[in-house]
Amino acid sequence: MSQFDHIIHHPPASFVEQATVAGMDAYHALCKHAEDDYTGFWATQANRLLSWKQPFTQTLNDSQAPFFKWFEDGTLNASYNCLDRHVDKGLGDKTAIIFEADGGEVTRATYAQLLARTCQIANAMKQLGVQKGDRVIIYISMSIEGVAAMQACARIGATHSVVFGGFSAQSLRDRIEDTGAKMVITADQQVRGGKPLPLKAIVDEALSLGGCDSIKHVLVVKRTGADVAMTAGRDLWMADVADKASTSFEPVWVEAEHPLFLLYTSGSTGKPKGVQHSTGGYLMHAALTTEWTFDLKPHDVFWCTADIGWVTGHTYISYGPLALGGTQIVFEGVPTFPDAGRFWKMIQDHKVSIFYTAPTAIRSLIKAAEGTAEVHPDRYDLSSLRLLGSVGEPINPAAWEWYYQHVGGARCPIVDTFWQTETGGHMITPLPGATPMVPGSCTLPFPGIQAAIVDETGKDVPHGQAGILVVKKPWPSMIRTIWGDPERFKKSYYPEDFQGKYYLAGDGAIRDAKTGYFTITGRIDDVLNVSGHRMGTMEIESALVSCTDLVAEAAVVGRPDDTTGEAICAFVVLKRSRPTGDEAKQIAKILRDHVGKEIGPIAKPKDIRFGDNLPKTRSGKIMRRLLRSIAKGEAITQDTSTLENPAILDQLADTH
């Protein structure tokens, strides 16, 4: 039992009074509407929140389950819904984005300006041959240009795939090859924590690795003015083609099921999965969850600190807030530069009212605030805040409570949101004007989402018992397929174990016996959640083993970490004798750098441990449970009599 058990925080009365969904009766009424008339509930939201060129007449088509279609005979354009309709309503002068660069420079873009820039980029792309159905890779840092590039793709009907600027050339190449993209949009460099980091050079390296013949052009945004190589005929400066282009571009009306974007996520097997999202269903849920979970109002200043390279940056920067005509912050930098008070200073300077960040960021800022009084949130004026949110991984109760007390001054509800790249938007979350909050619990399903906890056979388990999280009915913003691999989609998300009927989230969960509240207990497959980013163990193992001159075998597991939630721990057998002391440290560094090069810095193992071999069962399966115990430093209680060489257990306990 922790000190936080049984703590319940109720939304303040002043918040409830003005909330879009006010009080639990209103929440239950919405859930009842969805229960009594499931398709009608979603149709109501889609008609209320989106502007349709051709209205839909069919809400759900489940004739080819699990390949569900929503609103399929309707046509719309995501960019029109995020930009034009607000300008047409007279909101052209309203601030859409307040951009703060790494160095603190601030640029504002109104809805009219963002629309004009989106149209210029769309015209430049069209001129270079991009049309409806083409794929475009965006490899850029947080910027107004990054959001406008996504909107420009949506405007043309091209499908974007944003790749996080921290991924390596190899990861970028793989995504270019898998999507068959026609164009890459990038920048000369990005700036993080005062340092310029390459982007264009990494694109060049990716394209030189082969398999990228589909790329016709690379558009380069000037961010730092650094000297970069430009290949004649292929590479163009964005300014040269977009700045002179027209500021109007008729939106291309697409079917609701048209793929808006692909986003790659780690699976339990090596190859990342291209998660495909639709236009209509996705945009509707992005808008709906922004309206209900964040209670977004016209006067709010919303700040989601995620990167547009992740799904959170898609749904709660590039689409959700813009679809509702909101004002938001886009931030290029990191929370600890120039010091760990950066977030609090920005909230103070820009009068942020809704703040959405990841538990890893909160935990590292707690650490900083406890060590240095000057960067403690109580040194800043955070009185503009009215709502806080958490995303990416489960938040531990102590961090939740600190966030509530010290950042929100015990007056701001916290929405602890559970969702995934595959779900498109929030699935289980408090609604801030309704749900009593329990630290560490994402509480109850979003209205219309049929979440449940089942055992291995798909039977519901009683409240209080741990099991597997599933969703029993399809919902509009769900993943449509894995790009180019429908079989893998079925196997991954609609497995035979549940007769292909339930969506498998891949997470374990438990519901509180009294309240029915959900708590996520962690992944059930070989996927780690490091700082809110999913990393497949197999992907990291493959990267280690690809260092062929050194590594014979590798196994990767996760262990709990106070800051990042989970840390990557790699067990490695070398093709030579087991190193010790400084030599082991040296080799560990070589291996970390190699993983960084293959996947990106986020995948570098925190611990590397060397052994003469790995613990295996008689049939040759690596005993990962045993490795998890070793990684955590637990006493080994399971049977190890089958091990050929018990001495390796001591070897593998040494971290480098």
XYZ file of C-alpha atoms in Angstrom:
656
model
C 0.000 0.000 0.000
C 1.399 3.398 -0.856
C 0.706 6.704 0.881
C -1.334 7.707 -2.170
C -3.825 4.873 -2.035
C -7.349 6.070 -1.352
C -6.482 9.714 -2.188
C -9.268 11.175 -4.307
C -9.125 14.718 -5.691
C -12.386 16.213 -6.908
C -12.496 18.792 -9.690
C -12.906 22.284 -8.165
C -16.473 23.639 -8.320
C -15.281 26.657 -10.337
C -13.899 24.286 -13.008
C -17.057 22.160 -13.100
C -19.243 25.255 -13.590
C -17.573 26.202 -16.861
C -16.662 22.681 -18.114
C -17.869 21.359 -21.465
C -18.681 18.033 -19.762
C -19.776 19.127 -16.282
C -20.233 16.522 -13.525
C -20.418 12.720 -13.574
C -24.076 12.699 -14.570
C -23.097 14.394 -17.848
C -20.289 11.827 -18.370
C -22.693 8.914 -17.727
C -25.277 10.446 -20.093
C -22.697 10.510 -22.914
C -21.677 6.910 -22.185
C -25.341 5.900 -22.176
C -25.906 7.605 -25.562
C -22.993 5.552 -26.956
C -24.296 2.378 -25.364
C -27.886 2.796 -26.632
C -26.971 3.979 -30.140
C -23.290 3.370 -30.831
C -23.086 4.502 -34.433
C -25.534 7.340 -33.803
C -23.291 8.664 -31.023
C -20.266 8.842 -33.302
C -22.289 10.226 -36.230
C -23.532 13.067 -33.976
C -19.942 14.014 -33.054
C -18.660 13.788 -36.637
C -21.466 16.045 -37.922
C -21.078 18.502 -35.042
C -17.280 18.876 -35.120
C -16.302 18.566 -38.799
C -17.213 20.417 -41.974
C -18.042 17.898 -44.703
C -17.956 18.646 -48.429
C -20.129 15.634 -49.093
C -22.012 14.545 -45.928
C -21.776 10.832 -45.056
C -24.814 8.553 -44.990
C -23.111 5.433 -43.635
C -21.476 5.684 -40.210
C -19.786 2.290 -39.689
C -19.075 -0.375 -42.258
C -17.943 -3.537 -40.473
C -18.521 -5.928 -43.364
C -14.755 -6.645 -43.665
C -13.894 -6.686 -39.962
C -11.332 -5.990 -38.544
C -10.781 -3.572 -41.462
C -13.454 -1.161 -40.263
C -14.550 1.898 -42.226
C -16.175 5.009 -40.765
C -18.148 7.754 -42.547
C -16.826 6.276 -45.804
C -19.141 7.915 -48.327
C -18.438 11.385 -46.864
C -15.720 13.686 -48.274
C -13.754 16.404 -46.453
C -10.314 17.949 -46.164
C -8.367 17.996 -42.901
C -6.536 21.253 -43.685
C -9.812 23.016 -44.586
C -11.204 21.883 -41.227
C -8.137 23.141 -39.332
C -7.625 26.468 -41.133
C -10.031 27.806 -43.811
C -13.244 27.422 -41.891
C -11.920 29.507 -38.974
C -10.700 32.236 -41.353
C -14.085 32.150 -43.149
C -15.756 32.673 -39.753
C -13.772 35.884 -39.236
C -11.070 34.362 -36.981
C -8.227 35.019 -39.442
C -6.477 37.386 -37.022
C -6.666 34.962 -34.099
C -3.270 33.552 -33.049
C -3.020 29.890 -34.071
C 0.591 29.209 -33.014
C 2.991 30.926 -30.625
C 6.350 29.459 -31.560
C 9.245 29.705 -29.117
C 12.628 28.727 -30.514
C 15.341 26.983 -28.517
C 17.079 30.331 -27.904
C 13.856 31.994 -26.670
C 12.909 33.938 -29.851
C 9.117 34.095 -30.249
C 7.197 34.074 -33.564
C 3.405 34.177 -33.804
C 1.274 32.922 -36.671
C -2.424 33.819 -37.017
C -4.882 31.471 -38.664
C -4.751 33.589 -41.843
C -0.920 33.461 -41.869
C -0.804 29.716 -41.198
C -3.329 29.147 -43.996
C -1.297 31.308 -46.397
C 1.928 29.429 -45.591
C 0.219 26.040 -45.860
C -1.085 27.009 -49.329
C 2.374 28.187 -50.435
C 3.967 24.876 -49.387
C 1.095 22.926 -51.043
C 1.648 24.879 -54.276
C 5.408 24.200 -54.138
C 4.766 20.481 -53.615
C 2.205 20.341 -56.406
C 4.613 22.099 -58.762
C 7.152 19.353 -57.955
C 4.675 16.633 -58.879
C 3.167 15.671 -55.501
C -0.510 14.747 -55.769
C -3.321 12.965 -53.941
C -2.261 9.524 -52.697
C 1.512 10.222 -52.783
C 3.516 9.809 -49.583
C 5.726 12.571 -48.186
C 8.300 12.123 -45.413
C 8.708 15.063 -43.028
C 11.968 15.070 -41.057
C 12.060 18.363 -39.251
C 12.173 19.849 -35.769
C 9.339 21.581 -33.960
C 8.454 24.657 -35.994
C 5.597 26.537 -37.660
C 6.981 25.218 -40.987
C 6.718 21.630 -39.680
C 3.018 22.044 -38.821
C 2.370 23.900 -42.108
C 4.098 21.086 -44.058
C 1.772 18.504 -42.447
C -1.238 20.698 -43.217
C -0.009 21.170 -46.811
C 0.147 17.400 -47.334
C -3.397 17.086 -45.978
C -4.490 19.905 -48.290
C -3.209 18.094 -51.383
C -4.448 14.713 -50.171
C -0.864 13.408 -49.920
C -0.213 11.074 -46.965
C 2.493 12.393 -44.604
C 4.822 10.325 -42.512
C 6.687 12.419 -39.962
C 9.931 10.953 -38.682
C 11.172 12.256 -35.334
C 14.319 14.363 -35.786
C 16.202 12.124 -33.292
C 15.987 9.020 -35.519
C 19.089 7.910 -37.384
C 19.748 7.816 -41.134
C 19.086 4.069 -41.138
C 15.668 4.498 -39.458
C 14.810 7.289 -41.886
C 15.872 5.178 -44.887
C 13.712 2.261 -43.730
C 10.663 4.541 -43.482
C 11.318 6.094 -46.900
C 11.574 2.647 -48.442
C 8.500 1.264 -46.693
C 6.274 4.246 -47.620
C 7.625 4.611 -51.169
C 7.639 8.368 -50.525
C 8.040 10.845 -53.381
C 9.453 13.733 -51.350
C 11.282 14.534 -48.107
C 10.681 17.857 -46.340
C 13.504 18.698 -43.926
C 15.630 21.591 -42.608
C 19.333 22.378 -42.781
C 19.602 21.739 -39.022
C 17.619 21.705 -35.811
C 18.552 23.431 -32.556
C 18.177 21.699 -29.190
C 19.662 22.792 -25.886
C 21.806 25.459 -27.566
C 23.359 22.984 -30.018
C 22.756 22.813 -33.765
C 22.107 19.219 -34.862
C 22.133 17.941 -38.448
C 18.959 17.088 -40.366
C 19.776 17.570 -44.050
C 23.084 15.678 -43.693
C 21.180 12.738 -42.162
C 18.669 12.828 -45.058
C 21.617 12.694 -47.511
C 23.076 9.731 -45.639
C 19.689 7.943 -45.613
C 19.259 8.444 -49.356
C 22.780 7.140 -49.992
C 22.000 3.834 -48.230
C 19.910 2.618 -51.180
C 16.251 1.609 -51.465
C 15.086 5.237 -51.738
C 14.625 5.503 -55.494
C 11.050 6.693 -55.020
C 12.319 10.102 -53.755
C 12.206 12.750 -56.469
C 12.786 15.906 -54.395
C 14.060 17.083 -51.024
C 12.665 20.432 -49.816
C 14.930 22.123 -47.275
C 13.810 24.767 -44.791
C 16.523 27.208 -43.736
C 16.665 27.078 -39.914
C 20.242 27.961 -38.958
C 21.723 28.956 -42.318
C 24.403 26.254 -41.969
C 26.270 25.260 -45.041
C 24.692 22.011 -46.345
C 25.268 19.974 -49.495
C 22.535 20.375 -52.099
C 22.172 17.843 -54.922
C 21.249 19.649 -58.134
C 17.862 18.715 -59.569
C 16.796 16.850 -56.392
C 17.297 19.294 -53.511
C 15.582 22.668 -53.324
C 15.388 25.382 -50.681
C 11.823 25.724 -49.413
C 12.161 29.518 -49.684
C 13.022 29.331 -53.375
C 9.896 27.398 -54.311
C 7.352 28.320 -51.635
C 7.948 32.000 -50.815
C 6.930 33.153 -54.285
C 4.051 30.668 -54.624
C 0.397 31.678 -54.389
C -1.151 31.936 -50.936
C -4.326 30.219 -52.085
C -4.770 26.531 -52.872
C -8.125 24.882 -53.341
C -8.298 21.937 -50.882
C -8.460 18.486 -52.465
C -11.626 16.850 -51.099
C -10.866 13.269 -50.077
C -12.932 10.299 -48.895
C -13.181 9.981 -45.109
C -11.131 6.775 -45.302
C -8.300 8.368 -47.288
C -4.996 7.839 -45.384
C -4.110 11.148 -43.682
C -0.803 9.881 -42.317
C 1.442 6.935 -41.566
C 3.391 6.872 -38.335
C 5.898 4.188 -37.506
C 5.902 2.526 -34.120
C 7.927 -0.265 -32.586
C 6.432 -3.684 -32.428
C 7.602 -6.806 -30.640
C 9.218 -8.024 -33.860
C 12.103 -6.126 -35.355
C 10.547 -4.146 -38.149
C 8.688 -0.935 -37.152
C 5.008 -0.882 -38.109
C 3.575 1.827 -40.384
C 0.359 2.672 -38.521
C -2.170 3.997 -41.052
C -4.772 6.576 -39.990
C -7.841 7.789 -41.863
C -8.842 11.423 -42.434
C -12.450 11.616 -41.172
C -12.522 9.310 -38.154
C -9.094 10.430 -36.943
C -9.801 14.156 -37.243
C -13.158 13.814 -35.526
C -11.601 12.092 -32.485
C -8.684 14.550 -32.402
C -11.206 17.409 -32.192
C -13.555 15.618 -29.769
C -10.863 14.641 -27.258
C -9.363 18.152 -27.411
C -12.830 19.521 -26.627
C -13.784 17.098 -23.829
C -10.500 15.937 -22.253
C -8.788 19.346 -22.422
C -12.006 21.349 -22.161
C -10.481 23.692 -24.775
C -12.128 27.135 -24.868
C -11.629 29.994 -27.355
C -9.533 32.039 -24.879
C -7.233 29.180 -23.780
C -3.508 29.002 -24.490
C -2.832 25.297 -24.932
C 0.631 23.771 -24.746
C 1.408 20.176 -25.602
C 5.174 19.654 -25.195
C 5.382 16.589 -27.469
C 7.281 16.550 -30.744
C 5.363 16.421 -34.050
C 7.439 13.277 -34.785
C 5.226 11.359 -32.307
C 1.492 10.748 -32.393
C 0.886 13.124 -29.460
C 2.315 15.964 -31.571
C 0.039 14.949 -34.478
C -3.202 14.776 -32.529
C -2.657 17.502 -29.936
C -0.587 20.000 -31.931
C -1.047 19.622 -35.683
C -4.725 18.617 -35.765
C -6.875 18.655 -32.578
C -6.327 22.248 -31.319
C -6.360 23.654 -34.877
C -9.603 21.832 -35.753
C -11.214 23.677 -32.822
C -9.644 27.048 -33.699
C -7.505 27.096 -30.532
C -4.309 29.012 -29.707
C -1.302 26.895 -28.849
C 2.423 26.945 -28.075
C 4.918 25.118 -30.282
C 8.333 24.769 -28.631
C 11.567 23.831 -30.361
C 13.824 23.245 -27.360
C 14.247 20.982 -24.320
C 12.859 21.428 -20.772
C 16.276 21.855 -19.163
C 17.816 24.595 -21.345
C 19.073 27.174 -20.438
C 17.960 25.717 -17.093
C 15.307 23.408 -15.651
C 12.925 26.334 -15.099
C 12.303 26.674 -18.874
C 8.809 25.122 -18.873
C 7.678 27.209 -15.878
C 9.076 30.418 -17.388
C 7.258 29.748 -20.664
C 3.964 29.058 -18.858
C 4.454 32.380 -17.013
C 5.484 34.375 -20.131
C 2.781 33.071 -22.478
C 0.035 32.769 -19.858
C -0.479 29.070 -20.688
C -3.814 27.770 -19.354
C -3.622 24.064 -20.381
C -0.319 22.201 -20.094
C 0.237 18.650 -21.396
C 3.543 16.827 -20.871
C 5.100 13.433 -20.146
C 5.829 11.835 -16.737
C 9.540 11.545 -17.647
C 9.714 15.343 -18.032
C 7.855 15.825 -14.745
C 10.175 13.412 -12.883
C 13.355 15.023 -14.214
C 11.980 18.499 -13.292
C 11.131 17.273 -9.769
C 14.745 16.155 -9.423
C 16.005 19.530 -10.663
C 13.616 21.536 -8.472
C 14.599 19.602 -5.371
C 18.301 20.223 -6.095
C 18.094 23.907 -7.172
C 15.554 26.211 -5.532
C 15.756 28.789 -8.387
C 14.132 26.398 -10.876
C 11.332 25.250 -8.550
C 7.893 25.960 -10.069
C 6.980 28.028 -6.964
C 9.465 30.699 -8.152
C 7.263 31.410 -11.178
C 3.791 32.808 -11.633
C 1.774 29.829 -12.845
C -1.616 31.331 -11.970
C -2.751 31.228 -15.656
C -2.899 27.406 -15.514
C -6.321 25.805 -15.181
C -5.682 22.251 -16.390
C -2.737 19.843 -16.455
C -2.294 16.669 -18.479
C 0.028 13.682 -18.579
C 0.805 11.443 -21.579
C 3.059 8.708 -22.967
C 3.396 6.332 -20.038
C 1.720 5.667 -16.673
C 2.494 8.427 -14.154
C 3.532 7.228 -10.696
C 1.381 8.573 -7.836
C 4.226 10.575 -6.191
C 4.990 12.463 -9.448
C 1.232 12.996 -9.998
C 0.860 14.504 -6.532
C 3.914 16.797 -6.962
C 2.570 17.969 -10.337
C -0.841 18.615 -8.786
C 0.503 20.521 -5.762
C 3.516 22.409 -7.094
C 2.614 23.116 -10.722
C -1.163 23.276 -10.508
C -1.321 24.792 -7.000
C -3.880 22.056 -6.024
C -6.495 23.906 -8.123
C -5.979 22.347 -11.593
C -7.470 18.959 -12.464
C -4.955 16.510 -14.006
C -6.010 14.449 -17.021
C -3.823 11.327 -17.010
C -4.500 10.137 -20.559
C -4.036 6.576 -21.812
C -3.896 6.097 -25.587
C -1.513 4.877 -28.299
C -0.192 5.682 -31.754
C -2.711 3.110 -32.982
C -5.743 4.619 -31.232
C -5.366 8.110 -32.709
C -6.528 9.876 -29.531
C -7.472 9.413 -25.870
C -9.054 6.095 -24.870
C -9.094 6.135 -21.061
C -8.879 9.481 -19.300
C -10.536 11.651 -16.690
C -12.805 14.393 -18.022
C -11.611 17.364 -15.983
C -14.980 18.820 -15.054
C -16.463 15.452 -14.142
C -14.120 12.651 -13.017
C -12.832 12.412 -9.428
C -9.067 11.849 -9.797
C -6.900 9.166 -8.197
C -3.108 9.693 -8.512
C -1.612 7.095 -10.845
C -4.909 6.006 -12.430
C -6.107 7.025 -15.910
C -9.618 6.481 -14.400
C -12.468 5.721 -16.864
C -12.946 5.165 -20.611
C -13.638 8.138 -22.825
C -17.374 8.163 -23.778
C -17.970 5.716 -26.630
C -14.815 3.655 -25.960
C -15.619 0.082 -24.874
C -12.453 -0.708 -22.914
C -12.305 -3.938 -20.879
C -9.849 -6.234 -19.106
C -9.845 -9.887 -20.106
C -7.819 -13.058 -19.517
C -5.813 -14.965 -22.175
C -8.990 -16.498 -23.586
C -10.812 -13.172 -23.935
C -13.101 -13.640 -20.876
C -13.733 -10.567 -18.731
C -11.858 -10.664 -15.399
C -13.440 -9.308 -12.212
C -12.501 -5.841 -10.986
C -9.384 -5.999 -8.797
C -7.812 -8.728 -10.947
C -5.027 -7.946 -13.418
C -5.452 -8.894 -17.043
C -5.078 -7.760 -20.652
C -6.493 -4.462 -21.892
C -8.772 -4.727 -24.934
C -11.324 -2.564 -26.732
C -14.475 -4.468 -27.608
C -15.886 -2.269 -30.349
C -14.230 -0.426 -33.206
C -14.032 3.397 -32.885
C -13.559 6.074 -35.549
C -9.910 7.075 -34.942
C -8.494 3.558 -34.739
C -5.613 2.271 -36.856
C -6.915 1.111 -40.233
C -4.111 -1.277 -41.107
C -0.335 -1.611 -41.046
C 0.884 -0.016 -44.266
C 1.535 -2.740 -46.817
C 0.964 -5.581 -44.312
C -2.710 -6.304 -43.540
C -1.869 -9.787 -42.182
C 0.463 -8.331 -39.572
C -2.286 -5.851 -38.643
C -4.725 -8.685 -37.929
C -2.144 -10.738 -36.043
C -0.944 -7.786 -33.952
C -4.252 -6.156 -33.044
C -7.080 -8.640 -33.627
C -5.451 -11.928 -32.592
C -7.047 -15.349 -32.923
C -6.913 -15.743 -29.110
C -9.913 -13.414 -28.989
C -11.535 -14.824 -32.187
C -10.336 -11.671 -33.944
C -13.136 -9.710 -32.196
C -11.277 -7.456 -29.749
C -8.608 -4.845 -30.322
C -5.524 -5.834 -28.310
C -3.793 -2.811 -26.810
C -0.665 -4.767 -25.828
C -0.868 -3.429 -22.250
C -1.745 -5.122 -18.986
C -4.207 -3.342 -16.704
C -6.265 -3.694 -13.554
C -9.565 -2.111 -12.508
C -10.099 -0.939 -8.962
C -12.535 -3.205 -7.170
C -14.566 -0.255 -5.780
C -14.385 2.487 -8.409
C -13.831 0.493 -11.606
C -10.947 2.857 -12.400
C -8.267 1.585 -14.769
C -4.565 1.492 -13.922
C -2.136 0.477 -16.694
C 0.458 -1.986 -15.416
C 2.838 -2.058 -18.410
C 3.358 -3.856 -21.732
C 2.532 -7.550 -22.097
C 4.797 -7.969 -25.124
C 8.466 -7.317 -25.707
C 8.027 -3.599 -26.108
C 9.598 -1.139 -23.653
C 8.251 2.276 -22.793
C 11.260 4.572 -22.354
C 10.353 8.196 -21.626
C 7.001 7.627 -23.303
C 8.603 6.236 -26.490
C 7.927 2.653 -27.501
C 11.028 0.643 -28.251
C 10.847 -2.960 -29.472
C 13.386 -5.181 -27.675
C 13.902 -7.110 -30.884
C 14.694 -3.902 -32.789
C 17.461 -3.049 -30.291
C 18.729 -6.656 -30.284
C 18.919 -6.616 -34.080
C 20.869 -3.343 -33.939
C 23.354 -4.831 -31.438
C 23.808 -8.045 -33.401
C 24.369 -6.027 -36.606
C 27.687 -4.965 -35.025
C 28.904 -8.219 -36.543
C 32.610 -7.919 -35.828
C 31.949 -7.739 -32.080
C 28.585 -9.228 -31.070
C 27.608 -12.883 -31.171
C 24.293 -12.611 -29.343
C 22.238 -10.070 -27.466
C 19.069 -9.954 -25.384
C 17.319 -6.767 -24.288
C 14.899 -6.301 -21.406
C 13.519 -3.329 -19.489
C 14.036 -2.410 -15.849
C 12.293 0.250 -13.780
C 13.957 3.678 -13.821
C 13.123 6.611 -11.558
C 13.302 9.216 -14.313
C 12.483 7.531 -17.629
C 9.982 5.009 -16.213
C 11.753 2.129 -17.928
C 15.421 1.790 -18.891
C 16.913 -0.388 -21.627
C 19.173 -3.112 -20.318
C 21.209 -5.140 -22.863
C 22.882 -8.487 -22.165
C 25.620 -9.125 -24.684
C 27.780 -12.110 -25.607
C 30.823 -11.066 -27.643
C 32.645 -13.021 -30.349
C 35.729 -12.878 -28.133
C 36.410 -13.316 -24.417
C 34.267 -11.423 -21.925
C 35.735 -7.983 -21.251
C 36.116 -6.480 -17.784
C 37.051 -3.084 -16.258
C 37.943 -0.226 -18.630
C 37.870 -2.454 -21.657
C 34.272 -3.414 -20.903
C 33.401 0.304 -20.579
C 35.058 1.014 -23.948
C 33.199 -1.769 -25.747
C 29.929 -0.716 -24.072
C 30.457 2.791 -25.508
C 31.106 1.374 -29.022
C 27.884 -0.656 -28.786
C 25.820 2.297 -27.517
C 27.058 4.498 -30.361
C 26.273 1.712 -32.833
C 22.654 1.426 -31.590
C 22.398 5.245 -31.756
C 23.520 5.130 -35.374
C 21.162 2.247 -36.319
C 17.997 3.487 -34.597
C 18.655 6.838 -32.906
C 19.947 8.113 -29.534
C 16.639 7.267 -27.782
C 17.391 3.540 -28.226
C 20.852 3.544 -26.589
C 20.868 0.963 -23.738
C 21.364 2.485 -20.287
C 22.979 -0.736 -18.975
C 25.174 -3.083 -20.982
C 26.182 -6.345 -19.324
C 28.574 -8.916 -20.731
C 28.415 -12.683 -20.193
C 30.099 -15.775 -21.653
C 26.637 -16.813 -22.784
C 22.959 -16.072 -22.171
C 20.665 -18.075 -19.862
C 18.577 -20.388 -22.028
C 16.053 -23.184 -21.585
C 16.887 -26.663 -22.881
C 15.056 -25.869 -26.078
C 17.357 -22.874 -26.595
C 14.869 -20.092 -25.659
C 16.414 -17.156 -23.852
C 15.041 -16.968 -20.288
C 13.927 -13.363 -20.438
C 12.099 -13.533 -17.123
C 15.386 -14.393 -15.494
C 17.118 -11.523 -17.303
C 14.391 -9.136 -16.087
C 15.075 -10.209 -12.494
C 18.856 -9.757 -12.979
C 18.297 -6.321 -14.545
C 16.227 -5.239 -11.544
C 18.870 -6.595 -9.137
C 16.321 -9.043 -7.621
C 17.286 -12.235 -5.889
C 16.826 -15.152 -8.319
C 13.984 -17.341 -7.076
C 13.199 -19.285 -10.233
C 14.693 -22.651 -11.070
C 18.097 -22.233 -12.709
C 19.063 -25.905 -12.625
C 18.690 -26.149 -16.405
C 21.437 -23.567 -16.976
C 24.573 -24.933 -18.554
C 26.711 -22.368 -16.807
C 25.275 -20.897 -13.590
C 28.365 -18.614 -13.275
C 26.924 -16.375 -15.956
C 24.332 -15.074 -13.488
C 27.089 -13.274 -11.583
C 28.705 -12.110 -14.812
C 25.445 -10.608 -16.046
C 24.925 -8.696 -12.821
C 27.840 -6.320 -13.637
C 26.656 -3.160 -15.387
C 28.818 -1.127 -17.830
